Amino acid sequence: MKKHILDLSVKAIERLSDKHILLCLTDDKPLPEMLPGQFVEVRVDGSSSTFLRRPISINFVNRSANELWLMVAMVGDGTRKLGDLQSGDTLNCVLPLGNGFSNNLKPLAKCLLVGGGVGVAPLLYLGEVLQQQGCEVTFLLGGRSSKDLLELDLFNKYGRVCVTTEDGTLGEKGFVTNHSVLSESFDKIFTCGPTPMMKAVARYANEHDIDCEASLENMMACGLGACLCCVEKTTEGNLCVCKDGPVFNIKRLLWQN
């Protein structure tokens, strides 16, 4: 898929929580094709300590409005600087990068989309695409508390939403792998979030013989497979998450060994 370097305009910025923002970006030309699970490398201007681009998952693509949504967790100098953007500002982006989730499932396939923390971001766009294909979508989203669960109203548009919180402030108390919905049967599982959570989801998928894909969140720098800082050990040897992923079928990973 062709990559583009674009100066996108900030159409709107929304505060999702104390630590998260939603950037709504647009262009005067139609945005290029982007797939669920792919990501964008954004340039951070005006920061004396940020020299590399920051990789951010594609949260959603609104074709009718020609909008690209990026959910940003403000955890460092670079991402905090993105929180200072205003409507009308310009953000330089390289996109789309990486390989996305499989989205060629048969109609009526029962899909479970499991996310934790900011890892829920790519699941919104995936949920819309799967719903359009006639799949039965269930989201299983987890956080430490209700404040950590983002965009729930939007997830509800594309499927059933099940929630866990570690403190019990919303949904079932515990981790996503403790939720009662896992007593049901599913044809496919997609997951993104903290690595321990994804490994637990992968174990569940293996135990129940369910095909599963995980979007890895290894530290990335170049986004093109040149710097080798995001290497993951796989059944095929060491692969760059940014170029060969970030989405991998769990059978390609060495998590269960």
Tab-separated table of C-alpha atoms in Angstrom:
chain	number	residue	atom	x	y	z
A	1	MET	CA	0.000	0.000	0.000
A	2	LYS	CA	1.374	3.394	-1.003
A	3	LYS	CA	2.668	5.604	1.802
A	4	HIS	CA	2.020	9.343	1.922
A	5	ILE	CA	3.601	12.304	3.713
A	6	LEU	CA	0.781	14.778	4.297
A	7	ASP	CA	0.303	18.064	6.098
A	8	LEU	CA	-3.103	17.418	7.645
A	9	SER	CA	-5.236	20.126	9.183
A	10	VAL	CA	-6.517	19.794	12.743
A	11	LYS	CA	-10.284	20.035	12.309
A	12	ALA	CA	-11.078	19.496	15.982
A	13	ILE	CA	-9.472	18.310	19.204
A	14	GLU	CA	-11.441	16.651	22.009
A	15	ARG	CA	-10.352	15.935	25.576
A	16	LEU	CA	-11.358	12.357	26.284
A	17	SER	CA	-9.809	12.303	29.763
A	18	ASP	CA	-7.059	13.969	31.767
A	19	LYS	CA	-4.509	11.926	29.817
A	20	HIS	CA	-6.135	11.366	26.433
A	21	ILE	CA	-7.102	13.539	23.496
A	22	LEU	CA	-8.797	12.812	20.185
A	23	LEU	CA	-7.349	14.569	17.146
A	24	CYS	CA	-9.696	14.942	14.187
A	25	LEU	CA	-7.588	15.574	11.067
A	26	THR	CA	-8.614	16.378	7.511
A	27	ASP	CA	-7.182	17.391	4.143
A	28	ASP	CA	-8.312	19.374	1.128
A	29	LYS	CA	-7.989	16.169	-0.932
A	30	PRO	CA	-9.574	12.760	-0.207
A	31	LEU	CA	-7.590	10.904	2.435
A	32	PRO	CA	-5.712	7.812	1.197
A	33	GLU	CA	-6.896	4.280	1.836
A	34	MET	CA	-6.265	3.140	5.396
A	35	LEU	CA	-7.022	-0.207	7.044
A	36	PRO	CA	-7.982	-1.001	10.636
A	37	GLY	CA	-4.847	-1.775	12.623
A	38	GLN	CA	-2.520	0.426	10.611
A	39	PHE	CA	-0.837	3.435	12.191
A	40	VAL	CA	0.478	6.920	11.498
A	41	GLU	CA	3.864	8.492	12.296
A	42	VAL	CA	3.341	12.125	13.326
A	43	ARG	CA	5.967	14.845	13.502
A	44	VAL	CA	6.054	16.785	16.747
A	45	ASP	CA	6.940	20.419	16.079
A	46	GLY	CA	7.988	22.906	18.738
A	47	SER	CA	9.474	20.396	21.191
A	48	SER	CA	13.166	20.758	22.041
A	49	SER	CA	13.355	17.189	23.376
A	50	THR	CA	11.405	15.319	20.679
A	51	PHE	CA	13.418	14.424	17.590
A	52	LEU	CA	11.624	11.338	16.286
A	53	ARG	CA	8.093	10.995	14.981
A	54	ARG	CA	5.516	9.395	17.260
A	55	PRO	CA	3.564	6.294	16.118
A	56	ILE	CA	-0.182	6.547	16.740
A	57	SER	CA	-2.841	3.954	15.895
A	58	ILE	CA	-5.617	4.885	13.516
A	59	ASN	CA	-8.676	5.255	15.709
A	60	PHE	CA	-11.241	5.846	12.970
A	61	VAL	CA	-11.621	6.966	9.359
A	62	ASN	CA	-14.794	8.926	8.576
A	63	ARG	CA	-14.947	8.808	4.791
A	64	SER	CA	-18.086	10.910	4.434
A	65	ALA	CA	-16.433	13.773	6.345
A	66	ASN	CA	-12.897	13.031	5.036
A	67	GLU	CA	-11.614	12.735	8.614
A	68	LEU	CA	-8.848	10.734	10.272
A	69	TRP	CA	-9.107	10.289	14.042
A	70	LEU	CA	-6.077	9.714	16.250
A	71	MET	CA	-6.388	8.914	19.945
A	72	VAL	CA	-3.311	10.215	21.763
A	73	ALA	CA	-2.186	9.196	25.244
A	74	MET	CA	-0.201	12.122	26.629
A	75	VAL	CA	2.561	10.237	28.427
A	76	GLY	CA	5.755	12.017	27.356
A	77	ASP	CA	7.047	15.361	26.139
A	78	GLY	CA	6.187	14.624	22.514
A	79	THR	CA	2.637	13.433	23.025
A	80	ARG	CA	1.979	16.175	25.586
A	81	LYS	CA	3.005	18.673	22.920
A	82	LEU	CA	0.344	17.218	20.634
A	83	GLY	CA	-2.156	18.098	23.337
A	84	ASP	CA	-1.345	21.777	22.741
A	85	LEU	CA	-2.597	21.673	19.147
A	86	GLN	CA	-5.512	23.901	18.224
A	87	SER	CA	-8.138	23.759	15.506
A	88	GLY	CA	-6.579	24.979	12.256
A	89	ASP	CA	-3.043	23.852	13.124
A	90	THR	CA	-1.129	21.553	10.780
A	91	LEU	CA	0.187	18.099	11.673
A	92	ASN	CA	2.672	16.390	9.375
A	93	CYS	CA	1.905	12.668	9.082
A	94	VAL	CA	3.356	9.622	7.328
A	95	LEU	CA	0.551	7.178	6.549
A	96	PRO	CA	-0.630	4.494	6.382
A	97	LEU	CA	2.037	2.321	7.957
A	98	GLY	CA	2.161	-1.361	8.868
A	99	ASN	CA	-0.234	-4.210	8.222
A	100	GLY	CA	-3.740	-4.159	9.621
A	101	PHE	CA	-6.230	-6.690	10.929
A	102	SER	CA	-7.850	-9.291	8.688
A	103	ASN	CA	-11.246	-8.022	7.601
A	104	ASN	CA	-12.359	-10.624	5.074
A	105	LEU	CA	-14.521	-12.706	7.396
A	106	LYS	CA	-17.725	-14.377	6.323
A	107	PRO	CA	-21.014	-12.637	7.137
A	108	LEU	CA	-22.468	-13.573	10.540
A	109	ALA	CA	-19.028	-14.482	11.896
A	110	LYS	CA	-18.940	-13.882	15.652
A	111	CYS	CA	-16.006	-11.581	16.378
A	112	LEU	CA	-14.659	-10.632	19.799
A	113	LEU	CA	-12.598	-7.427	19.911
A	114	VAL	CA	-10.620	-7.174	23.157
A	115	GLY	CA	-8.888	-3.952	24.194
A	116	GLY	CA	-7.303	-2.394	27.238
A	117	GLY	CA	-6.212	1.170	27.920
A	118	VAL	CA	-5.335	3.184	24.825
A	119	GLY	CA	-5.188	-0.180	23.025
A	120	VAL	CA	-8.921	0.152	22.450
A	121	ALA	CA	-8.217	2.835	19.812
A	122	PRO	CA	-7.815	0.692	16.646
A	123	LEU	CA	-10.768	-1.504	17.563
A	124	LEU	CA	-13.337	1.219	16.803
A	125	TYR	CA	-12.491	1.390	13.093
A	126	LEU	CA	-12.184	-2.412	12.954
A	127	GLY	CA	-15.620	-2.770	14.536
A	128	GLU	CA	-17.210	-0.525	11.925
A	129	VAL	CA	-15.595	-2.443	9.038
A	130	LEU	CA	-16.624	-5.830	10.465
A	131	GLN	CA	-20.179	-4.619	11.061
A	132	GLN	CA	-20.394	-3.446	7.449
A	133	GLN	CA	-19.370	-6.944	6.368
A	134	GLY	CA	-22.242	-8.440	8.330
A	135	CYS	CA	-20.216	-9.819	11.220
A	136	GLU	CA	-21.580	-10.033	14.753
A	137	VAL	CA	-19.283	-7.756	16.760
A	138	THR	CA	-18.703	-7.901	20.511
A	139	PHE	CA	-16.300	-5.481	22.180
A	140	LEU	CA	-14.648	-6.469	25.464
A	141	LEU	CA	-12.960	-3.388	26.894
A	142	GLY	CA	-11.038	-3.086	30.149
A	143	GLY	CA	-9.507	-0.381	32.299
A	144	ARG	CA	-8.382	0.322	35.845
A	145	SER	CA	-11.532	2.369	36.480
A	146	SER	CA	-14.463	3.873	34.609
A	147	LYS	CA	-12.325	6.952	33.826
A	148	ASP	CA	-10.053	4.792	31.692
A	149	LEU	CA	-12.809	3.565	29.373
A	150	LEU	CA	-12.997	5.836	26.341
A	151	GLU	CA	-15.446	6.272	23.423
A	152	LEU	CA	-17.975	3.798	24.819
A	153	ASP	CA	-20.838	5.628	23.083
A	154	LEU	CA	-19.092	5.167	19.741
A	155	PHE	CA	-18.296	1.499	20.320
A	156	ASN	CA	-21.989	0.923	21.022
A	157	LYS	CA	-22.771	1.983	17.433
A	158	TYR	CA	-20.883	-0.966	15.992
A	159	GLY	CA	-21.548	-3.855	18.336
A	160	ARG	CA	-22.313	-5.123	21.806
A	161	VAL	CA	-20.031	-3.612	24.454
A	162	CYS	CA	-18.850	-5.559	27.497
A	163	VAL	CA	-16.726	-3.826	30.116
A	164	THR	CA	-14.429	-4.718	32.991
A	165	THR	CA	-12.732	-2.432	35.509
A	166	GLU	CA	-10.184	-3.450	38.079
A	167	ASP	CA	-11.900	-1.387	40.792
A	168	GLY	CA	-15.434	-2.372	39.803
A	169	THR	CA	-16.599	1.178	39.028
A	170	LEU	CA	-18.089	0.057	35.689
A	171	GLY	CA	-19.042	-3.305	34.262
A	172	GLU	CA	-17.723	-6.507	35.793
A	173	LYS	CA	-14.900	-6.242	38.303
A	174	GLY	CA	-11.580	-7.761	37.260
A	175	PHE	CA	-9.600	-8.200	34.061
A	176	VAL	CA	-10.975	-8.731	30.558
A	177	THR	CA	-10.073	-12.417	30.742
A	178	ASN	CA	-12.416	-12.746	33.762
A	179	HIS	CA	-15.509	-11.423	31.962
A	180	SER	CA	-18.531	-13.717	31.733
A	181	VAL	CA	-18.873	-13.104	27.975
A	182	LEU	CA	-15.952	-15.489	27.480
A	183	SER	CA	-18.321	-18.342	28.243
A	184	GLU	CA	-19.818	-17.744	24.789
A	185	SER	CA	-18.372	-19.067	21.533
A	186	PHE	CA	-16.575	-16.885	18.981
A	187	ASP	CA	-15.184	-17.455	15.509
A	188	LYS	CA	-12.397	-14.863	15.678
A	189	ILE	CA	-10.653	-12.723	18.302
A	190	PHE	CA	-8.808	-9.452	17.770
A	191	THR	CA	-6.886	-7.823	20.596
A	192	CYS	CA	-4.810	-4.730	21.305
A	193	GLY	CA	-3.508	-3.323	24.574
A	194	PRO	CA	-0.911	-4.037	27.254
A	195	THR	CA	1.235	-7.067	26.422
A	196	PRO	CA	0.285	-9.083	29.556
A	197	MET	CA	-3.390	-8.639	28.661
A	198	MET	CA	-2.829	-9.715	25.064
A	199	LYS	CA	-0.833	-12.754	26.152
A	200	ALA	CA	-3.710	-13.763	28.456
A	201	VAL	CA	-6.185	-13.325	25.584
A	202	ALA	CA	-3.884	-15.389	23.354
A	203	ARG	CA	-3.833	-18.198	25.924
A	204	TYR	CA	-7.626	-18.164	26.037
A	205	ALA	CA	-7.798	-18.281	22.234
A	206	ASN	CA	-5.350	-21.198	22.064
A	207	GLU	CA	-7.193	-23.135	24.753
A	208	HIS	CA	-10.477	-22.719	22.879
A	209	ASP	CA	-9.018	-23.180	19.386
A	210	ILE	CA	-10.099	-19.720	18.214
A	211	ASP	CA	-8.178	-17.860	15.529
A	212	CYS	CA	-6.700	-14.705	17.077
A	213	GLU	CA	-4.817	-11.626	15.920
A	214	ALA	CA	-2.925	-9.235	18.192
A	215	SER	CA	-1.745	-5.702	17.482
A	216	LEU	CA	1.644	-5.316	19.166
A	217	GLU	CA	2.753	-2.097	20.832
A	218	ASN	CA	6.540	-2.504	20.758
A	219	MET	CA	8.549	0.705	20.956
A	220	MET	CA	8.825	2.139	17.437
A	221	ALA	CA	10.996	4.915	16.031
A	222	CYS	CA	11.253	4.998	12.230
A	223	GLY	CA	8.007	3.161	11.405
A	224	LEU	CA	9.599	1.694	8.284
A	225	GLY	CA	11.663	-1.246	9.551
A	226	ALA	CA	15.034	0.504	9.282
A	227	CYS	CA	16.047	1.152	12.902
A	228	LEU	CA	15.237	-2.354	14.245
A	229	CYS	CA	14.171	-1.067	17.670
A	230	CYS	CA	10.747	-2.773	17.503
A	231	VAL	CA	11.927	-6.310	16.682
A	232	GLU	CA	9.733	-9.193	17.876
A	233	LYS	CA	10.783	-12.843	17.992
A	234	THR	CA	8.449	-14.963	15.853
A	235	THR	CA	8.249	-18.428	14.337
A	236	GLU	CA	9.852	-16.847	11.237
A	237	GLY	CA	12.736	-15.249	13.129
A	238	ASN	CA	13.043	-11.638	14.247
A	239	LEU	CA	10.519	-9.354	12.537
A	240	CYS	CA	9.982	-5.606	12.744
A	241	VAL	CA	6.622	-4.827	14.317
A	242	CYS	CA	6.318	-1.543	12.414
A	243	LYS	CA	6.823	-3.120	8.968
A	244	ASP	CA	5.768	-6.774	9.345
A	245	GLY	CA	3.037	-5.945	11.896
A	246	PRO	CA	1.855	-4.364	14.053
A	247	VAL	CA	-0.865	-7.007	13.652
A	248	PHE	CA	0.236	-10.638	13.910
A	249	ASN	CA	-1.675	-13.870	14.092
A	250	ILE	CA	-0.765	-15.251	17.514
A	251	LYS	CA	0.396	-18.496	15.881
A	252	ARG	CA	3.331	-16.511	14.464
A	253	LEU	CA	4.363	-15.315	17.929
A	254	LEU	CA	6.389	-17.174	20.554
A	255	TRP	CA	4.169	-16.106	23.434
A	256	GLN	CA	3.000	-19.605	24.291
A	257	ASN	CA	6.515	-21.033	24.491
